[in-house]
XYZ file of C-alpha atoms in Angstrom:
242
model
C 133.729 163.121 125.837
C 129.313 163.200 126.709
C 125.902 161.361 125.349
C 123.262 163.663 123.856
C 120.617 161.198 123.287
C 116.997 161.686 121.136
C 116.321 163.351 117.949
C 116.080 167.083 119.633
C 118.363 167.191 121.421
C 121.099 166.419 118.526
C 119.989 168.469 116.846
C 120.294 171.651 118.680
C 123.668 170.647 119.499
C 124.085 170.952 115.918
C 122.687 173.863 116.437
C 124.250 175.146 119.177
C 128.401 176.297 120.056
C 129.600 171.755 121.459
C 132.022 170.084 119.134
C 130.845 166.726 117.758
C 132.633 163.681 117.319
C 130.076 161.628 115.986
C 126.636 160.263 115.919
C 125.597 157.155 115.727
C 122.054 156.398 114.558
C 119.537 153.642 114.751
C 120.721 151.690 111.500
C 116.585 151.849 109.781
C 115.361 155.296 110.072
C 114.456 157.932 108.205
C 112.372 161.015 108.471
C 113.251 164.671 108.311
C 114.792 164.217 111.073
C 117.591 162.211 111.024
C 117.746 163.604 106.822
C 118.747 166.943 108.119
C 120.765 165.814 111.394
C 123.212 163.916 109.005
C 122.713 166.341 106.151
C 124.202 169.236 109.295
C 126.758 166.859 110.547
C 128.492 166.278 107.037
C 129.098 170.099 107.234
C 130.665 170.642 110.049
C 133.284 167.559 110.282
C 130.789 164.685 112.645
C 131.553 161.381 111.371
C 127.664 159.795 111.488
C 128.063 155.704 111.917
C 124.804 153.832 110.871
C 124.417 150.843 114.143
C 122.318 148.358 115.640
C 119.457 149.243 117.785
C 120.828 147.082 120.927
C 124.373 149.284 120.188
C 122.255 152.436 121.036
C 120.585 151.024 123.648
C 123.949 150.101 125.471
C 125.233 153.042 124.262
C 122.195 154.952 126.454
C 121.451 156.687 129.844
C 117.961 157.816 129.476
C 116.836 154.439 127.822
C 114.929 157.309 125.797
C 117.694 157.979 122.686
C 115.240 157.487 119.716
C 117.486 156.131 117.575
C 119.890 158.354 117.351
C 123.447 158.677 119.801
C 126.123 161.940 119.640
C 129.487 161.599 121.453
C 131.271 165.222 121.530
C 132.555 167.177 124.830
C 131.498 168.055 127.973
C 129.051 170.906 127.931
C 130.413 173.850 128.322
C 129.272 175.862 132.459
C 129.334 178.939 131.617
C 129.714 181.945 135.609
C 126.454 183.728 137.816
C 129.098 186.500 136.034
C 128.359 185.549 132.301
C 124.538 185.331 132.945
C 124.549 188.963 134.678
C 127.068 190.278 131.567
C 124.800 189.110 128.947
C 121.596 190.036 130.326
C 122.931 193.456 130.842
C 124.526 192.790 127.516
C 121.001 192.309 125.909
C 120.370 196.249 127.316
C 117.403 194.358 129.974
C 117.299 192.995 133.774
C 119.030 190.221 134.776
C 115.868 187.287 135.416
C 117.199 184.505 136.622
C 115.920 180.650 137.401
C 118.138 179.722 140.134
C 117.629 176.201 141.979
C 118.181 175.175 145.615
C 118.972 170.991 145.535
C 116.907 170.122 142.863
C 117.740 166.349 142.535
C 115.173 165.267 139.414
C 116.646 165.062 136.474
C 113.795 165.242 134.316
C 112.192 167.841 136.375
C 116.089 169.885 135.815
C 116.256 169.659 132.859
C 111.891 170.798 132.436
C 112.865 174.088 133.968
C 115.479 174.241 131.496
C 113.126 174.332 128.367
C 110.756 176.626 129.843
C 112.607 178.929 131.105
C 114.268 178.997 127.927
C 111.299 179.818 126.107
C 110.153 181.434 128.592
C 114.148 183.948 128.669
C 115.076 184.004 131.057
C 119.436 184.392 131.090
C 119.961 181.709 132.916
C 120.395 178.997 136.079
C 122.045 178.495 139.079
C 122.685 175.708 140.127
C 124.505 174.057 143.224
C 127.442 171.288 142.987
C 126.421 168.675 145.461
C 123.662 166.946 146.561
C 121.412 168.165 143.364
C 121.524 166.370 139.736
C 124.269 167.917 137.110
C 123.676 168.352 134.133
C 123.434 164.649 132.280
C 121.987 162.632 129.150
C 118.612 162.774 130.475
C 118.770 166.401 131.621
C 119.848 167.178 127.722
C 117.023 165.462 127.161
C 114.184 166.332 128.861
C 115.068 168.978 127.976
C 114.538 168.576 124.136
C 117.785 170.499 123.273
C 117.570 173.776 126.125
C 120.460 172.788 127.201
C 122.555 173.538 123.892
C 121.011 177.394 123.883
C 120.914 178.315 127.345
C 123.648 179.307 129.757
C 124.086 176.770 132.940
C 126.277 178.075 136.085
C 127.330 175.717 138.692
C 128.033 177.474 142.294
C 129.051 175.542 145.463
C 127.653 177.591 147.655
C 123.488 178.756 146.771
C 123.362 180.918 149.899
C 126.888 182.809 149.363
C 125.460 183.180 145.608
C 121.682 184.435 146.647
C 124.735 187.648 148.432
C 125.563 188.938 144.789
C 123.053 188.704 143.135
C 121.661 190.897 146.021
C 124.496 192.892 146.514
C 124.127 193.529 142.047
C 120.717 194.807 143.132
C 118.655 191.317 142.097
C 115.215 190.965 144.171
C 115.203 186.859 145.181
C 111.593 185.365 145.319
C 111.109 181.454 146.416
C 109.411 180.058 145.595
C 107.324 177.887 148.901
C 104.690 176.905 150.028
C 103.401 178.980 153.477
C 105.038 182.356 151.328
C 103.015 185.890 152.225
C 100.804 186.350 149.051
C 100.133 184.674 145.474
C 102.774 184.903 142.682
C 100.593 187.367 140.645
C 100.217 189.173 143.670
C 103.667 190.798 144.281
C 105.816 192.960 142.180
C 107.763 189.923 140.303
C 109.380 193.181 137.955
C 112.990 194.476 137.899
C 116.600 192.834 137.818
C 114.313 188.830 139.682
C 116.208 186.606 140.650
C 113.376 182.960 141.314
C 113.906 179.864 144.314
C 112.242 176.724 143.705
C 113.274 174.440 145.751
C 114.258 170.654 146.628
C 111.888 167.770 145.283
C 110.654 166.796 148.433
C 111.832 169.391 150.658
C 111.384 172.808 149.275
C 113.522 175.374 150.298
C 116.161 175.245 152.346
C 115.556 177.163 155.824
C 118.358 179.633 155.194
C 117.645 179.951 151.938
C 114.675 180.479 152.842
C 115.535 183.648 155.068
C 118.206 184.820 152.165
C 114.995 185.371 150.019
C 113.867 188.766 149.857
C 110.295 187.094 149.493
C 108.231 184.388 149.237
C 105.693 183.216 147.044
C 102.606 180.464 146.457
C 100.912 179.062 144.621
C 97.434 179.048 145.220
C 96.198 175.131 146.158
C 92.145 175.007 145.506
C 92.285 171.138 145.610
C 93.148 168.994 147.926
C 96.630 168.121 146.455
C 99.461 169.584 149.045
C 101.654 170.720 145.884
C 102.786 171.200 142.763
C 105.527 169.192 141.214
C 109.162 171.289 140.652
C 109.264 172.133 137.499
C 106.079 172.694 137.208
C 105.634 175.135 139.803
C 109.462 176.637 138.012
C 106.770 177.113 135.643
C 103.462 178.809 136.975
C 105.799 181.434 138.408
C 107.915 182.010 135.623
C 105.466 182.668 132.647
C 104.369 184.829 135.538
C 107.697 186.816 135.282
C 107.283 187.165 131.794
C 104.130 188.434 132.350
C 104.790 191.331 134.047
C 107.995 192.066 132.279
C 105.961 192.340 128.780
């Protein structure tokens, strides 16, 4: 069983396909969102319990439950082929985000939120040496995790090879990129690789990319947060695909 913490994540879980067992709500909170959660939960046959803040604090992993925690089935992940199939079913060129050992759950959640908002068809992330799907990731995604396709793979580089066979161009976000993100051709079938917070892209992953792009840094800071960099490039892809 998995925990979903926070009002918006629980609302999106109720809107999505995840099967919930029960929802715990702090005794003394109310409002439109709480009313909607209770009403929708009852329609779906989900048990609603009023509990103390202390009970919620003991259960919470994100430390930001906002008085609401849902307990239900683990989020269903998909395969890389499922993501590709989804794009083709929509008669669209695949637009996929690839995460190379992202370890901060807040970054992962923020990237999920941006990717879903931008219309990406899915996100691929590595099984080991990277953050997985956790309550903190779900909370940071503001519920977007319930709607976007996520594929966990054992080897990112082999997955990149698979995507290349499918005709995707693989762009790596790297401070040593040959061109600025707005100068690169990011139209068509595209996979965007975002590296880890501390190390960026690993050497072999960098070499697997068809080309590297950078975000110009005009100030004195050396780099941007991984989720911020991802958002900037993702929306450049959206602009070019418009």
